[in-house]
Amino acid sequence: MASEFDLIERYFTRAAPAGLLGVGDDCALFPVPPGEQVATSTDLLLEGRHFFPDVDPKALGHKALAVNLSDLAAMGARPIGCVLGLALPRLDEPWLAAFAEGFHALAAAHGCPLIGGDTTRSAHDLAISVTVFGSVPPGQALRRDGAQAGDDIWVSGELGAADVAYRLLDGQYSADASLLAATRGALEWPQPQVALGLALRGIAHAAIDLSDGLLQDLGHILAASRAGACLHFADLPMAPALAGLDATQLRRALLGGGDVYQLCFTAPASRRDAVMAAAQAAGARATRVGQVHAQAGLSVLDERGQPLAELPAGFDHFPAT
Amino acid sequence: MASEFDLIERYFTRAAPAGLLGVGDDCALFPVPPGEQVATSTDLLLEGRHFFPDVDPKALGHKALAVNLSDLAAMGARPIGCVLGLALPRLDEPWLAAFAEGFHALAAAHGCPLIGGDTTRSAHDLAISVTVFGSVPPGQALRRDGAQAGDDIWVSGELGAADVAYRLLDGQYSADASLLAATRGALEWPQPQVALGLALRGIAHAAIDLSDGLLQDLGHILAASRAGACLHFADLPMAPALAGLDATQLRRALLGGGDVYQLCFTAPASRRDAVMAAAQAAGARATRVGQVHAQAGLSVLDERGQPLAELPAGFDHFPAT
């Protein structure tokens, strides 16, 4: 006999940290460190498009916040808090409890408490909107438009596993239980690189997260920075589980595979030691994979320095038809 | 042949005002007035639940932002900016252009520019998430928990028209073109009371907007403030178009009707002149409709001071079954 208000209260109200007014008023209130700006990002996730209907709700709660924290990471912003909108096709309390558990656990790990929200009923699909807030001193945000000719291009972590897990679950690749087991965590439990983003303030010239895949996301940096780049395919940090893929699958996973939530960033060659130290301090891996140059265009070179002829397309929610 | 990115750029990118980093990076950035807190609210609106599928897209763009600005108004917060998530079942450019026009016009009127967003494709229904940001000095926010015994209860504007328009469009009331014409604007073009909320800082003890209807929303104030209240039914500021309704319809519209986006607030009886002056300065109407008392419970009195026996229920997205 739970009403909407009981429901919100039970799963999504937490004692707000000092200085924050949490769920339960027209607005949530939060303070901002003196002199800093607010960084904010919003994502709208839909069943059947951004996640499978049968996904573990705890993983879904984690990921709904993780993709937004990854945007704060890519700006070098420190998390403050978040708000959540949930449209539910039915009232399923065990599902809600698990979703809330996954969400709150990641929120606690990153000091990003849930401070407001909106729960409603949907006619068909589950929809989840998350908006996160963080703070960054003026001029220190890692933007997309700061890449300079001569910069190294770096990526954090490993690439490709999420793409393979997605295609296995979607039936595009033939069933392979051990490959799925080795890649599924990357798809369902991405770890936003918040500490790395903070450590790269003052070092990186530009940064983005790899939500849409390396070629597409690096392309955003290059377009905003009016620059070009080359990548060295053999240097890309491949997830070890991908060793058995054929060449087409591997290119698709490493260059086109989205849903990664690692960072791609550029930094001057003179700051290579500083990048490595920042990565180490953040507990992250950073790999140098290419260079920015002044001339427009993005090429990917094979081991002999020859451009790859066929590159995978990026993901587009509204592909041209 | 428009891609998702072209689409976002065409309709939702505006030159960001000075100091704000707008659509086109991992996060939007905005400054906060020194010493002030950020107020934020989020709403997730769904086709078929929060609006009719054939609603004028320009009105929908207006309303999607209006309901969130109304939450800032109810906190006494000054708008800073907003982010928008859109899940679209199809790519309909005239629809998008009209939606964007309605959204941007209200944003401009309230100094609340769109600074970020997320556009995606939905399998079935249109979904709209809006998150707004505003600022308020610490301690000056109009919260729900500040009502005190002896306070007057006030409402702004007029009540009931949105409820009647909704029931006419939904077929619950028999068709009446002139009644629909007289009430539809209240449902589709609500005007958030931002100026009134700002003017009530330091005067009102508690405030809320009437998104869920007077009885339910005033109930939230009373629960948070651990107080009770009585309302005088004859004092409620009825929209003139409702003069021909029967008694049941009228009670439903004035007491239970949601989607109003006027403010309900409490203030000490000693500040009646200050309330009237604040309303006048904001170009708003304010009507005194009852009193807060210490004892729990909410009663509505008729013209003879007798409690109304039957009160309409509030709206609940997940009614107990």
XYZ file of C-alpha atoms in Angstrom:
642
model
C 0.000 0.000 0.000
C 2.963 2.277 -0.491
C 2.209 5.657 -2.000
C 4.644 7.473 -4.257
C 5.797 9.580 -1.348
C 6.423 6.602 0.913
C 8.383 5.001 -1.894
C 10.648 7.966 -2.446
C 11.215 8.285 1.245
C 12.029 4.647 1.783
C 14.657 4.194 -0.889
C 15.978 7.562 -1.809
C 15.976 9.718 1.289
C 19.213 9.723 3.192
C 20.222 12.065 5.970
C 21.685 14.944 3.950
C 25.312 15.783 4.788
C 25.892 19.031 6.686
C 25.150 22.072 4.554
C 22.977 20.208 2.066
C 19.183 20.199 2.054
C 18.179 16.851 0.651
C 15.106 15.152 -0.780
C 11.890 16.628 0.562
C 11.572 20.273 -0.462
C 10.796 22.027 -3.746
C 14.528 22.263 -4.369
C 17.636 20.733 -2.903
C 20.242 23.210 -1.649
C 23.990 22.808 -1.664
C 26.978 25.063 -0.951
C 29.846 25.562 -3.411
C 33.478 25.976 -2.303
C 34.281 29.728 -2.207
C 35.406 31.055 -5.564
C 34.704 27.827 -7.460
C 32.324 27.233 -10.360
C 29.689 24.523 -10.584
C 30.102 21.797 -13.202
C 26.960 19.898 -14.141
C 26.019 17.099 -16.496
C 22.758 15.297 -17.217
C 21.979 11.943 -18.832
C 18.685 10.341 -19.759
C 18.937 6.534 -19.865
C 16.250 4.361 -21.424
C 15.493 0.677 -21.138
C 16.232 -1.142 -24.383
C 18.510 1.627 -25.618
C 21.043 2.237 -22.882
C 20.562 -0.964 -20.910
C 18.942 -4.361 -21.303
C 15.571 -4.859 -19.585
C 16.927 -7.760 -17.524
C 20.060 -5.993 -16.284
C 20.916 -6.447 -12.602
C 19.172 -3.438 -10.961
C 22.068 -2.939 -8.564
C 24.451 -2.615 -11.519
C 21.978 -0.285 -13.218
C 21.825 1.999 -10.176
C 25.625 2.048 -10.153
C 25.924 2.755 -13.857
C 23.232 5.469 -13.965
C 25.373 7.527 -11.611
C 28.726 6.337 -12.999
C 28.114 7.738 -16.486
C 27.436 11.159 -14.983
C 30.356 11.041 -12.549
C 32.479 10.233 -15.591
C 31.476 13.598 -17.072
C 32.627 15.344 -13.880
C 35.877 13.351 -14.117
C 36.372 14.518 -17.699
C 36.095 18.147 -16.535
C 38.401 17.692 -13.553
C 35.502 18.579 -11.245
C 35.056 17.411 -7.657
C 31.613 15.834 -7.038
C 29.144 17.661 -4.766
C 25.832 15.836 -5.209
C 23.248 14.564 -7.661
C 19.529 14.401 -8.401
C 17.629 11.449 -9.863
C 14.475 11.171 -11.975
C 12.909 7.713 -12.243
C 9.998 6.714 -14.465
C 8.914 3.218 -13.469
C 6.534 1.004 -15.430
C 5.560 -0.798 -12.219
C 6.101 -0.730 -8.488
C 8.690 -3.458 -7.871
C 10.153 -2.996 -4.420
C 13.001 -5.551 -4.588
C 14.062 -3.966 -7.873
C 13.941 -0.481 -6.332
C 15.877 -1.597 -3.271
C 18.653 -3.075 -5.415
C 18.751 -0.063 -7.738
C 19.008 2.273 -4.747
C 21.741 0.135 -3.202
C 23.915 0.309 -6.313
C 23.268 4.031 -6.720
C 23.955 5.005 -3.111
C 27.104 2.863 -2.864
C 28.775 4.653 -5.773
C 27.476 8.017 -4.514
C 29.075 7.357 -1.130
C 32.358 6.228 -2.712
C 32.645 9.542 -4.545
C 31.157 11.919 -1.976
C 28.237 12.639 -4.318
C 25.040 12.190 -2.259
C 21.578 12.052 -3.777
C 19.907 15.320 -2.746
C 16.751 15.458 -4.848
C 14.589 13.626 -7.303
C 11.345 12.907 -9.048
C 9.623 9.533 -9.258
C 6.804 8.899 -11.673
C 5.040 6.076 -13.434
C 5.753 5.309 -17.076
C 3.388 3.683 -19.560
C 6.038 1.478 -21.169
C 9.715 1.691 -20.456
C 11.906 2.454 -17.529
C 13.601 5.853 -17.855
C 16.317 7.215 -15.595
C 17.594 10.768 -15.569
C 20.564 11.728 -13.439
C 22.067 15.191 -13.073
C 25.343 15.583 -11.167
C 26.989 18.670 -9.716
C 30.639 19.220 -8.975
C 32.961 22.141 -8.442
C 36.121 23.367 -10.092
C 38.183 26.541 -9.691
C 37.751 28.997 -12.587
C 40.153 28.276 -15.425
C 41.079 24.791 -14.154
C 38.335 22.773 -15.838
C 39.535 20.205 -18.380
C 37.673 21.350 -21.461
C 37.452 19.885 -24.944
C 38.836 22.892 -26.734
C 42.306 23.113 -25.217
C 44.267 20.535 -27.244
C 47.372 21.942 -28.923
C 49.526 20.709 -31.799
C 52.348 18.626 -30.358
C 50.294 17.353 -27.404
C 50.436 13.667 -26.581
C 47.107 11.839 -26.619
C 46.476 9.585 -23.637
C 43.775 7.171 -22.578
C 43.172 5.796 -19.107
C 42.437 2.179 -18.235
C 41.737 -0.436 -20.887
C 39.558 -0.268 -23.965
C 37.151 -2.554 -25.733
C 35.662 -4.886 -23.130
C 32.335 -3.045 -22.782
C 31.765 -3.143 -26.538
C 32.375 -6.893 -26.682
C 30.095 -7.581 -23.716
C 27.354 -5.481 -25.306
C 27.570 -7.340 -28.624
C 27.569 -10.712 -26.877
C 24.475 -9.814 -24.832
C 22.788 -8.312 -27.893
C 23.373 -11.479 -29.924
C 25.618 -9.778 -32.500
C 28.484 -12.074 -31.494
C 27.904 -15.795 -30.997
C 27.565 -16.871 -27.388
C 30.832 -17.235 -25.501
C 30.339 -17.599 -21.769
C 33.963 -17.139 -20.800
C 34.393 -14.055 -22.978
C 31.187 -12.610 -21.553
C 32.359 -13.309 -18.018
C 35.641 -11.536 -18.732
C 34.064 -8.437 -20.286
C 30.690 -7.949 -18.600
C 32.046 -6.064 -15.605
C 33.363 -3.315 -17.873
C 29.900 -2.833 -19.376
C 27.823 -3.046 -16.216
C 30.100 -1.700 -13.501
C 32.130 1.118 -15.087
C 34.379 2.981 -12.650
C 34.354 6.731 -13.301
C 37.854 8.221 -13.258
C 37.096 11.044 -10.860
C 40.435 10.918 -9.015
C 42.354 10.948 -12.289
C 40.384 13.941 -13.575
C 41.233 15.881 -10.411
C 44.906 14.879 -10.621
C 45.106 16.085 -14.236
C 44.122 19.675 -13.395
C 46.960 21.915 -14.497
C 48.531 19.098 -16.549
C 46.081 18.082 -19.288
C 45.197 20.573 -22.020
C 41.924 18.852 -22.943
C 39.919 15.853 -21.801
C 36.746 13.906 -22.603
C 35.291 10.622 -21.456
C 34.926 7.745 -23.900
C 31.170 7.300 -23.675
C 30.793 7.318 -27.475
C 34.024 5.553 -28.424
C 37.597 6.704 -28.944
C 37.343 7.926 -32.548
C 34.162 9.860 -31.975
C 35.135 11.349 -28.618
C 38.651 12.269 -29.681
C 36.985 13.762 -32.740
C 35.029 16.071 -30.416
C 38.275 17.280 -28.831
C 39.849 17.851 -32.237
C 36.827 19.698 -33.617
C 36.602 21.951 -30.552
C 40.361 22.538 -30.589
C 40.576 22.965 -34.391
C 43.302 20.366 -34.633
C 43.990 16.917 -36.046
C 45.650 13.804 -34.671
C 47.113 10.430 -35.389
C 46.669 7.379 -33.197
C 48.943 4.324 -33.057
C 46.666 1.305 -33.090
C 49.219 -1.049 -31.551
C 49.604 1.256 -28.559
C 45.914 1.209 -27.569
C 45.490 -0.428 -24.147
C 43.438 -3.460 -25.119
C 41.543 -5.322 -22.423
C 43.334 -8.708 -22.178
C 40.093 -10.631 -22.692
C 39.969 -9.364 -26.287
C 43.070 -11.297 -27.396
C 41.040 -13.852 -29.382
C 38.978 -11.402 -31.466
C 39.454 -11.062 -35.207
C 40.870 -7.842 -36.639
C 37.495 -6.301 -37.494
C 36.062 -7.010 -34.064
C 39.157 -5.637 -32.407
C 39.108 -2.380 -34.369
C 35.426 -1.993 -33.658
C 35.971 -2.554 -29.939
C 39.021 -0.352 -29.475
C 38.224 2.507 -31.847
C 34.432 2.561 -32.019
C 33.340 0.907 -28.777
C 31.503 3.285 -26.475
C 30.275 2.935 -22.894
C 33.880 2.930 -21.689
C 33.979 5.808 -19.158
C 37.720 6.046 -19.279
C 39.307 9.395 -20.075
C 40.961 10.492 -23.297
C 43.115 13.549 -22.706
C 45.922 15.530 -24.253
C 48.974 16.964 -22.509
C 52.242 18.536 -23.637
C 55.074 16.089 -24.288
C 57.042 17.976 -21.625
C 54.540 16.796 -18.984
C 54.820 13.038 -19.545
C 56.279 12.459 -16.091
C 53.582 14.597 -14.511
C 50.870 12.596 -16.301
C 52.339 9.311 -15.107
C 52.618 10.635 -11.554
C 49.003 11.866 -11.646
C 47.822 8.490 -12.885
C 49.759 6.677 -10.210
C 48.403 8.960 -7.494
C 44.877 8.287 -8.764
C 45.390 4.534 -8.937
C 44.810 4.629 -12.685
C 46.642 3.400 -15.757
C 47.518 5.971 -18.426
C 48.743 5.030 -21.882
C 50.138 7.322 -24.549
C 48.417 6.480 -27.833
C 49.090 9.296 -30.323
C 49.788 12.949 -31.033
C 47.826 16.073 -31.816
C 48.848 17.976 -34.931
C 47.778 21.248 -36.459
C 46.317 19.856 -39.660
C 42.691 18.711 -39.463
C 41.890 15.010 -39.730
C 42.218 11.914 -37.576
C 44.228 8.930 -38.809
C 44.981 5.610 -37.146
C 48.342 4.072 -38.008
C 49.179 0.367 -37.977
C 52.478 -1.069 -36.765
C 54.203 -0.139 -40.020
C 52.992 3.439 -39.819
C 50.374 2.931 -42.532
C 46.869 4.407 -42.033
C 44.133 1.868 -41.389
C 41.823 1.962 -44.378
C 38.558 1.057 -42.709
C 37.562 2.697 -39.465
C 34.450 1.764 -37.474
C 31.659 4.313 -37.269
C 30.743 5.926 -33.976
C 27.430 5.429 -32.285
C 24.597 7.765 -33.238
C 21.177 7.616 -31.629
C 19.621 9.028 -34.806
C 21.652 7.569 -37.661
C 21.116 9.229 -41.027
C 18.881 7.038 -43.168
C 20.547 13.497 -42.874
C 20.934 15.196 -39.507
C 22.946 13.306 -36.922
C 22.244 13.511 -33.206
C 24.999 16.043 -32.808
C 23.751 18.269 -35.606
C 20.309 18.126 -34.052
C 21.461 19.195 -30.616
C 23.492 21.965 -32.100
C 20.732 23.304 -34.289
C 18.007 23.643 -31.717
C 19.577 23.684 -28.329
C 22.912 25.430 -28.584
C 22.817 29.110 -27.836
C 25.756 31.385 -27.243
C 26.319 30.920 -23.523
C 26.139 34.098 -21.439
C 29.424 35.382 -20.060
C 30.826 33.116 -17.369
C 28.816 30.077 -18.413
C 30.157 27.220 -20.494
C 27.202 25.932 -22.476
C 26.234 22.852 -24.473
C 29.236 21.141 -26.008
C 31.529 19.837 -23.280
C 31.326 16.938 -20.829
C 29.845 19.327 -18.286
C 28.373 22.800 -18.369
C 30.010 25.291 -16.008
C 28.367 28.155 -14.185
C 29.411 30.623 -11.480
C 27.432 31.158 -8.271
C 27.067 34.572 -6.602
C 29.667 34.803 -3.799
C 28.419 33.341 -0.542
C 25.195 31.949 -1.997
C 23.991 28.358 -2.148
C 22.766 26.520 -5.209
C 19.105 25.459 -5.351
C 18.269 22.697 -7.800
C 15.185 20.785 -8.863
C 14.595 18.052 -11.429
C 11.437 16.792 -13.148
C 10.885 13.884 -15.482
C 7.853 14.440 -17.734
C 6.307 11.641 -19.788
C 3.937 11.667 -22.717
C 0.513 10.336 -21.763
C 1.132 10.959 -18.071
C 2.202 14.573 -17.748
C 1.038 15.835 -21.115
C -1.177 14.745 -23.981
C 0.583 13.348 -27.072
C -0.964 16.026 -29.300
C -0.067 19.004 -27.107
C 1.307 22.071 -28.890
C 5.098 21.471 -28.803
C 5.777 25.146 -28.159
C 3.551 25.010 -25.077
C 5.256 21.790 -24.012
C 8.705 23.371 -24.261
C 7.416 26.258 -22.159
C 5.822 24.021 -19.546
C 8.757 21.612 -19.221
C 10.852 24.510 -17.984
C 8.002 26.285 -16.161
C 7.364 23.424 -13.735
C 11.017 23.502 -12.716
C 11.228 27.293 -12.490
C 8.212 27.027 -10.226
C 10.293 24.937 -7.813
C 12.952 27.665 -7.765
C 10.160 30.190 -7.132
C 8.900 28.143 -4.198
C 12.389 28.268 -2.639
C 12.877 31.991 -3.257
C 15.845 31.158 -5.518
C 17.079 33.271 -8.422
C 17.444 31.245 -11.661
C 20.943 30.633 -13.060
C 20.486 28.051 -15.798
C 19.101 24.652 -16.732
C 19.899 21.378 -18.481
C 17.525 19.331 -20.631
C 17.278 15.616 -21.413
C 15.062 14.649 -24.346
C 14.120 11.123 -25.407
C 12.408 11.339 -28.774
C 10.493 8.515 -30.464
C 11.237 10.040 -33.860
C 13.140 12.857 -35.498
C 10.509 15.504 -36.189
C 12.218 18.776 -36.930
C 9.195 21.103 -36.932
C 8.202 19.619 -33.573
C 11.736 20.144 -32.213
C 11.887 23.702 -33.525
C 8.608 24.584 -31.808
C 9.580 22.842 -28.558
C 12.900 24.684 -28.527
C 11.168 28.001 -29.231
C 8.819 27.615 -26.253
C 11.635 26.464 -23.997
C 14.109 29.199 -24.915
C 11.510 31.972 -24.711
C 10.681 31.167 -21.086
C 14.375 30.618 -20.297
C 15.168 34.080 -21.655
C 12.292 35.681 -19.736
C 13.693 34.336 -16.459
C 17.434 34.594 -17.124
C 17.715 30.807 -17.015
C 19.636 29.745 -20.157
C 19.929 26.154 -21.321
C 23.545 25.208 -20.679
C 23.635 21.438 -21.221
C 21.657 18.447 -22.277
C 21.305 14.933 -23.571
C 19.240 13.888 -26.583
C 18.441 10.267 -27.242
C 15.960 8.101 -29.080
C 13.123 6.381 -27.232
C 11.366 3.187 -28.255
C 7.878 4.392 -27.373
C 7.120 7.616 -25.592
C 8.537 11.075 -25.469
C 10.319 11.769 -22.179
C 11.627 15.138 -21.025
C 13.885 15.719 -18.051
C 14.726 19.232 -16.942
C 17.025 20.216 -14.093
C 17.204 23.871 -13.063
C 19.757 25.706 -10.945
C 19.297 28.859 -8.973
C 20.973 30.635 -6.092
C 19.872 31.832 -2.699
C 21.766 33.309 0.270
C 22.180 30.830 3.166
C 19.224 30.914 5.529
C 16.962 32.828 3.114
C 15.483 29.891 1.194
C 11.719 29.462 1.553
C 11.546 25.938 2.911
C 8.599 23.681 3.708
C 9.421 23.243 7.352
C 9.189 26.830 8.600
C 5.428 27.305 9.081
C 4.469 28.421 12.594
C 1.208 28.353 14.509
C -0.571 31.650 13.943
C 0.796 32.136 10.413
C -1.580 33.191 7.693
C -1.818 30.854 4.714
C -1.649 32.544 1.315
C -1.939 31.446 -2.271
C -0.870 33.366 -5.344
C -2.843 33.795 -8.551
C -6.032 31.844 -9.196
C -6.844 28.203 -8.640
C -8.700 25.494 -10.475
C -8.498 26.310 -14.185
C -5.740 23.810 -15.007
C -7.695 20.978 -13.375
C -10.809 21.759 -15.385
C -8.884 22.022 -18.655
C -7.213 18.689 -17.960
C -10.521 16.917 -17.274
C -12.094 18.430 -20.374
C -9.204 17.292 -22.585
C -9.154 13.889 -20.908
C -12.886 13.392 -21.554
C -13.791 13.235 -17.857
C -15.992 16.300 -18.298
C -18.318 16.613 -21.283
C -17.039 18.790 -24.077
C -17.455 22.529 -23.529
C -15.495 24.596 -26.018
C -15.892 27.906 -24.264
C -14.912 26.469 -20.863
C -11.879 24.812 -22.461
C -10.890 28.041 -24.168
C -11.101 29.863 -20.844
C -9.048 27.324 -18.874
C -6.580 25.801 -21.302
C -3.967 28.541 -20.947
C -3.617 27.766 -17.239
C -2.837 24.114 -18.021
C -0.528 24.604 -20.987
C 1.163 27.932 -20.331
C 1.705 28.125 -16.562
C 3.653 31.189 -15.433
C 6.142 30.332 -12.669
C 6.049 32.828 -9.809
C 9.780 33.474 -9.689
C 9.528 37.205 -8.934
C 7.068 36.544 -6.111
C 9.319 33.907 -4.569
C 12.231 36.349 -4.556
C 10.070 39.106 -3.079
C 8.908 36.813 -0.248
C 12.447 36.196 1.072
C 12.523 37.383 4.657
C 8.713 37.577 4.801
C 7.308 34.081 4.261
C 8.006 31.365 6.831
C 7.347 28.480 4.423
C 6.422 28.016 0.778
C 5.622 25.339 -1.786
C 4.277 25.337 -5.300
C 0.889 23.817 -6.049
C 1.999 21.161 -8.520
C 0.066 18.433 -6.679
C -2.918 20.487 -5.543
C -3.605 22.727 -2.559
C -4.589 20.082 0.003
C -1.668 17.818 -0.792
C 0.937 20.543 -1.095
C -0.192 22.425 1.990
C -0.143 19.008 3.675
C 3.564 18.755 2.863
C 4.212 22.105 4.545
C 2.217 21.055 7.604
C 3.920 17.665 7.887
C 7.391 19.195 7.563
C 6.488 21.964 10.022
C 4.654 19.635 12.450
C 1.582 21.838 12.397
C -2.046 21.842 11.295
C -4.231 24.329 9.479
C -7.704 25.373 8.493
C -8.646 26.790 5.109
C -11.693 28.950 4.315
C -13.179 27.556 1.132
C -15.010 30.734 0.193
C -11.745 32.686 0.311
C -9.961 30.537 -2.271
C -9.167 32.603 -5.395
C -11.274 30.759 -7.943
C -10.515 31.261 -11.629
C -13.571 33.171 -12.953
C -14.165 30.590 -15.705
C -15.153 28.064 -13.031
C -18.313 29.905 -11.987
C -20.609 27.387 -13.691
C -19.177 24.212 -12.134
C -21.149 22.110 -9.651
C -20.022 21.903 -6.030
C -18.116 18.632 -6.436
C -16.255 19.829 -9.504
C -15.402 23.076 -7.806
C -13.997 21.420 -4.685
C -12.001 19.054 -6.838
C -10.586 21.913 -8.893
C -9.731 24.279 -6.043
C -8.601 21.813 -3.376
C -7.324 18.825 -5.323
C -6.389 20.249 -8.701
C -2.676 20.068 -9.424
C -0.553 21.495 -12.229
C -1.175 25.004 -10.889
C 2.352 26.371 -10.343
C 1.145 29.107 -8.095
C 2.689 29.413 -4.636
C 1.172 28.475 -1.302
C 3.039 30.154 1.534
C 2.696 31.064 5.184
C 3.671 34.318 6.841
C 3.088 35.905 10.250
C -0.117 37.919 10.564
C 2.077 40.903 11.443
C 3.524 40.833 7.910
C 0.272 41.127 5.945
C 1.223 44.501 4.528
C 4.670 43.204 3.587
C 3.115 40.246 1.756
C 0.758 42.506 -0.172
C 3.624 44.836 -1.068
C 5.773 41.910 -2.208
C 2.961 40.590 -4.384
C 2.387 43.996 -5.914
C 6.088 44.442 -6.633
C 6.106 41.032 -8.323
C 2.991 41.747 -10.355
C 1.219 38.870 -8.620
C -2.048 38.432 -6.771
C -1.868 37.078 -3.206
C -4.922 35.900 -1.296
C -5.151 34.984 2.372
C -6.991 31.661 2.637
C -6.457 30.255 6.145
C -4.348 29.917 9.256
C -1.724 27.573 10.616
C -2.346 26.131 14.056
C -0.338 23.970 16.384
C -2.641 20.973 16.403
C -2.124 18.484 13.571
C -4.781 18.117 10.898
C -6.061 20.088 7.943
C -9.693 21.154 7.757
C -11.564 23.178 5.163
C -14.391 25.346 6.473
C -17.459 26.425 4.531
C -19.029 29.867 4.769
C -20.720 28.985 8.049
C -17.470 27.779 9.590
C -18.437 24.118 9.256
C -15.824 21.613 8.026
C -16.429 20.236 4.549
C -17.167 16.544 4.922
C -15.783 15.243 1.669
C -12.408 16.377 0.431
C -10.914 15.396 -2.927
C -7.864 13.139 -2.896
C -4.511 14.333 -4.161
C -2.793 12.923 -7.177
C -0.549 9.903 -6.683
C 1.461 8.360 -9.511
C 1.356 4.990 -7.733
C -2.038 4.815 -6.035
C -2.396 2.068 -3.462
C -4.405 -0.771 -4.943
